[in-house]
C-alpha positions as CSV (number, residue, x, y, z in Angstrom):
1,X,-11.0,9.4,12.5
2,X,-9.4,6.1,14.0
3,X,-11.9,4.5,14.0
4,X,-12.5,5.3,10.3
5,X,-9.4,4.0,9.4
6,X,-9.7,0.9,11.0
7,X,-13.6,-0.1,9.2
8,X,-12.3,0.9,6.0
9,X,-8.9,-0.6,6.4
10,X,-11.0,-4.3,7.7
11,X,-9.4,-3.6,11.1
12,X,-12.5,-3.4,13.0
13,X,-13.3,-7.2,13.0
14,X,-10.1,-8.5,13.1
15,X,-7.9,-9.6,15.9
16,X,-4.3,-8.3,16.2
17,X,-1.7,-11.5,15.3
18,X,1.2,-11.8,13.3
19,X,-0.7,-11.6,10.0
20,X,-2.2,-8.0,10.6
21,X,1.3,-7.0,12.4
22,X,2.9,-8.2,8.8
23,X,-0.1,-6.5,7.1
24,X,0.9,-3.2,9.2
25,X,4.6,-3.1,8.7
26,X,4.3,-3.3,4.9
27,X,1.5,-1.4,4.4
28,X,1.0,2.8,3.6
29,X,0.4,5.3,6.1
30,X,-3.0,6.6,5.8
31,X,-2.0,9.6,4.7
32,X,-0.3,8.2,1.8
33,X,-3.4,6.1,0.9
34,X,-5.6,9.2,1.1
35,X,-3.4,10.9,-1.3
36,X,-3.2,7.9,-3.7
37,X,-6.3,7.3,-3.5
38,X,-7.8,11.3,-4.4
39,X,-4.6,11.4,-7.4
40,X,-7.0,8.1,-8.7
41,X,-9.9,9.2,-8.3
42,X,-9.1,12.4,-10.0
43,X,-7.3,10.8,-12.7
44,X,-10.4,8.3,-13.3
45,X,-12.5,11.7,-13.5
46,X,-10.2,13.4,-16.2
47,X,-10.2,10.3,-18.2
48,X,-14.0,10.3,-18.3
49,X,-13.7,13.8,-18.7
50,X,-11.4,13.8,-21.8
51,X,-13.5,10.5,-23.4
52,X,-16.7,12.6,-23.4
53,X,-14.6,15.2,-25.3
54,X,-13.1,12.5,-27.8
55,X,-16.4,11.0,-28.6
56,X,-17.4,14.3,-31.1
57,X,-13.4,13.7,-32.8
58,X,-14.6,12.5,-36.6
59,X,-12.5,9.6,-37.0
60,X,-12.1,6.9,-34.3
61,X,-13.9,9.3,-32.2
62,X,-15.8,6.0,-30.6
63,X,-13.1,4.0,-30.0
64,X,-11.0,6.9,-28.2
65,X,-14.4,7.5,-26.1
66,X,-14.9,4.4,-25.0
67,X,-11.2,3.3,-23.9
68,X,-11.0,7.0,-22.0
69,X,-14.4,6.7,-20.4
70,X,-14.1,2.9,-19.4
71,X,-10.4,3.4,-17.9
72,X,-11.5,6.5,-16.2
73,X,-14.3,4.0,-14.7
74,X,-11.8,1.6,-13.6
75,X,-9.7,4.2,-12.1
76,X,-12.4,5.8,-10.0
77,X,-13.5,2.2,-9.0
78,X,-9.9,1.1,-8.3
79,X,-9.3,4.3,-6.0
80,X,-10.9,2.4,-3.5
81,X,-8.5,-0.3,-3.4
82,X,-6.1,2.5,-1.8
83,X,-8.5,2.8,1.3
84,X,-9.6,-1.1,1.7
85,X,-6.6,-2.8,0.1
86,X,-7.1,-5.1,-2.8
87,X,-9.0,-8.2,-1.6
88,X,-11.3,-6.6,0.9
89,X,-12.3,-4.8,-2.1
90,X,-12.7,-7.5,-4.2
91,X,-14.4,-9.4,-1.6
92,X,-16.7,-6.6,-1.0
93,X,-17.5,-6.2,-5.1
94,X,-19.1,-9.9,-4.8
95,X,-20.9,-9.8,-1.6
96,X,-24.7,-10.8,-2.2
97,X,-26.1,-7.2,-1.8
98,X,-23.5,-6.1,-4.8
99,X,-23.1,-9.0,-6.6
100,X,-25.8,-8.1,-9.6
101,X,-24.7,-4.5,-9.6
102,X,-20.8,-6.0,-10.1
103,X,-21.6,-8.3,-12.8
104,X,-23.6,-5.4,-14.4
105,X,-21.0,-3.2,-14.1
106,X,-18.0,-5.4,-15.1
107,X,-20.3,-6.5,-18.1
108,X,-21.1,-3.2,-19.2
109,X,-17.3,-2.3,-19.1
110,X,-16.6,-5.3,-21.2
111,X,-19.5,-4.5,-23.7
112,X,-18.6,-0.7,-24.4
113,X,-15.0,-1.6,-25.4
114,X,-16.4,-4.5,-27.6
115,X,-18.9,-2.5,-28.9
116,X,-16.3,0.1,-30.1
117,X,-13.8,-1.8,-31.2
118,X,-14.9,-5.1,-32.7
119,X,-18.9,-4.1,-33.8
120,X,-17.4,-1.0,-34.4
121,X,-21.1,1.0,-33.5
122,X,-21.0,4.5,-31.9
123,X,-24.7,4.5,-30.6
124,X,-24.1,0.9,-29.3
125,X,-20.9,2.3,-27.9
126,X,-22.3,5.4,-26.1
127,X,-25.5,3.5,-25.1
128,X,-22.9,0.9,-23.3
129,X,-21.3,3.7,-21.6
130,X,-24.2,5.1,-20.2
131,X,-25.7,1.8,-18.7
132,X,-21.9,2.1,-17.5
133,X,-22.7,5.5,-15.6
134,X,-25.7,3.8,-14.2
135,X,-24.4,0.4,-13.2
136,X,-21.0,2.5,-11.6
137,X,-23.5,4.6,-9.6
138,X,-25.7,2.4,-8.6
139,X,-23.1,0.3,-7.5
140,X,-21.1,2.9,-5.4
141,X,-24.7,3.9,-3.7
142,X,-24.6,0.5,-2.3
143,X,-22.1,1.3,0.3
144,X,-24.6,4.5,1.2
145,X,-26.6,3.0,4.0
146,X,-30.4,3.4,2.7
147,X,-29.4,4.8,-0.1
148,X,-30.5,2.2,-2.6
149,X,-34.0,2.0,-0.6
150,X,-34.1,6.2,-1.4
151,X,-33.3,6.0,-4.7
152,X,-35.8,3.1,-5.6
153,X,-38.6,5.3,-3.5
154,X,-37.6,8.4,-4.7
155,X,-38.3,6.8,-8.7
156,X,-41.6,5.2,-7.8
157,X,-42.7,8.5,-6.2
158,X,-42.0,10.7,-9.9
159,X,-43.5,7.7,-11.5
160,X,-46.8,7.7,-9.6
């Protein structure tokens, strides 16, 4: 479990000095980081959850989908930031092996919320959100080991 703690805290690599002693004194225990980041990941969930549910309300059913499913996205996604801490996170969003994923994503995220409130289209809106679903998860399977190499097989096996 230590060691756990210490490759998703950046630990691993690093050298003990005054900066990670700083970095340790003002930092959450890991317990509290576990917690926080489950309560956002659940939270990110619900907010999906209750945009999916919004989408079928007649009047700005759209708009209401689309601001619940995308901050339920970013909530999910910024759970992590609770395990790594804020800029390995970020610094781990724009490696090379993420990098098209990430701008995918973050241009998806931007798209549906344009899409429902400035073009004001619901099938632009929900098709947004679902390349948002597939950009998220393919995305997250990039910190799988193989797992991108799987699910790229796996597709050109049911397609052959």
């Amino acid at each position: 479990m230590d060691k756990l703690k210490r490759v998703l805290n950046g630990r691993d690599a690093e050298e003990p000095g005054p900066l990670s002693e700083i970095s340790d004194a003002t930092s959450l225990s890991w317990s509290t980081r576990l917690k926080a980041f489950i309560a956002c990941f659940i939270i990110g969930v619900v907010f999906s959850l209750l945009g999916s549910f919004l989408l079928w309300v007649p009047r700005k059913g759209a708009m209401l989908f689309a601001v619940f499913y995308t901050l339920g996205n970013i909530s999910s996604l910024g759970s992590t930031i609770f395990l790594m801490g804020p800029m390995k996170q970020l610094k781990r969003m724009f490696e090379p092996t993420r990098l098209i994923a990430t701008i995918i994503m973050l241009l998806c995220l931007t798209l549906t919320l344009c899409s429902a409130f400035w073009w004001h289209n619901k099938p632009l809106t929900i098709l947004f959100c679902i390349l948002q679903f597939f950009a998220l998860a393919w995305y997250s399977i990039s910190y799988i080991p193989f797992a991108r190499d799987a699910v790229k097989k796996c597709f050109t096996a049911c397609l052959t």
